[in-house]
Amino acid sequence: MTPDLSVTDVRTCEACWRAPVTAVRHTAHDRDLLCRACAEGGCPRRVDLFPPYGIYRLHRPLNQSAAPIRGDGR
């Protein structure tokens, strides 16, 4: 049985990044899309692709009140 995947879901296992997704593991906050071997082995997924500030570990600006620079207005 193939899991129901949306258009935005990944198609490659989030733990090994090699095999196609064939299992869904539901967690407290989300779900993990895994291949059968990783699901049966209890492997954790390797990375959260889109945490609150992206994959590059960007942080909030220190000064929240400063307006961002938008250009010189030409």
PDB file of C-alpha atoms in Angstrom:
ATOM      1  CA  MET A   1       0.000   0.000   0.000  1.00  0.00           C
ATOM      2  CA  THR A   2       1.394   3.395  -0.991  1.00  0.00           C
ATOM      3  CA  PRO A   3       0.992   6.265   1.483  1.00  0.00           C
ATOM      4  CA  ASP A   4      -1.089   9.255   0.402  1.00  0.00           C
ATOM      5  CA  LEU A   5       1.407  12.006  -0.411  1.00  0.00           C
ATOM      6  CA  SER A   6       0.549  15.585  -1.225  1.00  0.00           C
ATOM      7  CA  VAL A   7       2.151  17.556  -4.038  1.00  0.00           C
ATOM      8  CA  THR A   8       4.587  19.203  -1.602  1.00  0.00           C
ATOM      9  CA  ASP A   9       5.707  16.009   0.164  1.00  0.00           C
ATOM     10  CA  VAL A  10       9.145  14.604  -0.492  1.00  0.00           C
ATOM     11  CA  ARG A  11       9.403  11.388  -2.480  1.00  0.00           C
ATOM     12  CA  THR A  12      12.723  10.215  -1.019  1.00  0.00           C
ATOM     13  CA  CYS A  13      13.142   8.771   2.478  1.00  0.00           C
ATOM     14  CA  GLU A  14      13.894  11.487   5.051  1.00  0.00           C
ATOM     15  CA  ALA A  15      16.248   9.168   6.980  1.00  0.00           C
ATOM     16  CA  CYS A  16      18.500   7.550   4.363  1.00  0.00           C
ATOM     17  CA  TRP A  17      17.847   9.917   1.413  1.00  0.00           C
ATOM     18  CA  ARG A  18      18.136   6.991  -1.021  1.00  0.00           C
ATOM     19  CA  ALA A  19      14.991   4.873  -1.158  1.00  0.00           C
ATOM     20  CA  PRO A  20      11.499   6.016  -2.170  1.00  0.00           C
ATOM     21  CA  VAL A  21       8.928   6.773   0.521  1.00  0.00           C
ATOM     22  CA  THR A  22       6.810   3.740   1.363  1.00  0.00           C
ATOM     23  CA  ALA A  23       5.900   4.387   5.011  1.00  0.00           C
ATOM     24  CA  VAL A  24       4.601   7.240   7.128  1.00  0.00           C
ATOM     25  CA  ARG A  25       5.500   7.505  10.829  1.00  0.00           C
ATOM     26  CA  HIS A  26       3.309   9.901  12.800  1.00  0.00           C
ATOM     27  CA  THR A  27       5.072  11.894  15.528  1.00  0.00           C
ATOM     28  CA  ALA A  28       3.798  14.303  18.179  1.00  0.00           C
ATOM     29  CA  HIS A  29       4.240  17.347  15.938  1.00  0.00           C
ATOM     30  CA  ASP A  30       4.376  16.092  12.370  1.00  0.00           C
ATOM     31  CA  ARG A  31       4.963  12.983  10.318  1.00  0.00           C
ATOM     32  CA  ASP A  32       8.087  11.346   8.942  1.00  0.00           C
ATOM     33  CA  LEU A  33       8.153  10.040   5.376  1.00  0.00           C
ATOM     34  CA  LEU A  34      10.393   6.982   5.329  1.00  0.00           C
ATOM     35  CA  CYS A  35      11.295   3.908   3.329  1.00  0.00           C
ATOM     36  CA  ARG A  36      10.270   0.568   4.764  1.00  0.00           C
ATOM     37  CA  ALA A  37      13.755  -0.334   6.058  1.00  0.00           C
ATOM     38  CA  CYS A  38      14.176   2.945   7.949  1.00  0.00           C
ATOM     39  CA  ALA A  39      10.651   2.774   9.357  1.00  0.00           C
ATOM     40  CA  GLU A  40      11.144  -0.788  10.635  1.00  0.00           C
ATOM     41  CA  GLY A  41      14.599   0.088  11.978  1.00  0.00           C
ATOM     42  CA  GLY A  42      13.321   3.127  13.880  1.00  0.00           C
ATOM     43  CA  CYS A  43      15.737   5.468  12.116  1.00  0.00           C
ATOM     44  CA  PRO A  44      15.260   9.179  12.831  1.00  0.00           C
ATOM     45  CA  ARG A  45      14.909  11.571   9.954  1.00  0.00           C
ATOM     46  CA  ARG A  46      18.162  13.391   9.308  1.00  0.00           C
ATOM     47  CA  VAL A  47      17.154  17.007   8.921  1.00  0.00           C
ATOM     48  CA  ASP A  48      14.237  19.366   9.078  1.00  0.00           C
ATOM     49  CA  LEU A  49      14.345  20.971   5.669  1.00  0.00           C
ATOM     50  CA  PHE A  50      12.413  24.115   6.515  1.00  0.00           C
ATOM     51  CA  PRO A  51      12.717  25.089  10.162  1.00  0.00           C
ATOM     52  CA  PRO A  52      11.394  28.560  11.036  1.00  0.00           C
ATOM     53  CA  TYR A  53      14.305  30.405   9.414  1.00  0.00           C
ATOM     54  CA  GLY A  54      15.211  28.080   6.557  1.00  0.00           C
ATOM     55  CA  ILE A  55      17.958  25.551   6.050  1.00  0.00           C
ATOM     56  CA  TYR A  56      20.811  27.996   6.573  1.00  0.00           C
ATOM     57  CA  ARG A  57      20.300  28.513  10.319  1.00  0.00           C
ATOM     58  CA  LEU A  58      19.378  32.141   9.895  1.00  0.00           C
ATOM     59  CA  HIS A  59      18.469  33.950  13.079  1.00  0.00           C
ATOM     60  CA  ARG A  60      16.182  36.849  13.838  1.00  0.00           C
ATOM     61  CA  PRO A  61      17.829  40.240  13.464  1.00  0.00           C
ATOM     62  CA  LEU A  62      19.083  41.591  16.774  1.00  0.00           C
ATOM     63  CA  ASN A  63      17.282  44.900  16.337  1.00  0.00           C
ATOM     64  CA  GLN A  64      13.648  44.112  15.529  1.00  0.00           C
ATOM     65  CA  SER A  65      12.650  47.786  15.278  1.00  0.00           C
ATOM     66  CA  ALA A  66      15.008  48.624  12.407  1.00  0.00           C
ATOM     67  CA  ALA A  67      13.359  48.737   8.985  1.00  0.00           C
ATOM     68  CA  PRO A  68      14.970  46.515   6.344  1.00  0.00           C
ATOM     69  CA  ILE A  69      16.918  48.214   3.577  1.00  0.00           C
ATOM     70  CA  ARG A  70      14.787  48.192   0.420  1.00  0.00           C
ATOM     71  CA  GLY A  71      17.111  50.004  -1.982  1.00  0.00           C
ATOM     72  CA  ASP A  72      17.631  53.649  -2.834  1.00  0.00           C
ATOM     73  CA  GLY A  73      14.087  54.256  -4.170  1.00  0.00           C
ATOM     74  CA  ARG A  74      14.962  54.965  -7.803  1.00  0.00           C
TER      75      ARG A  74
END
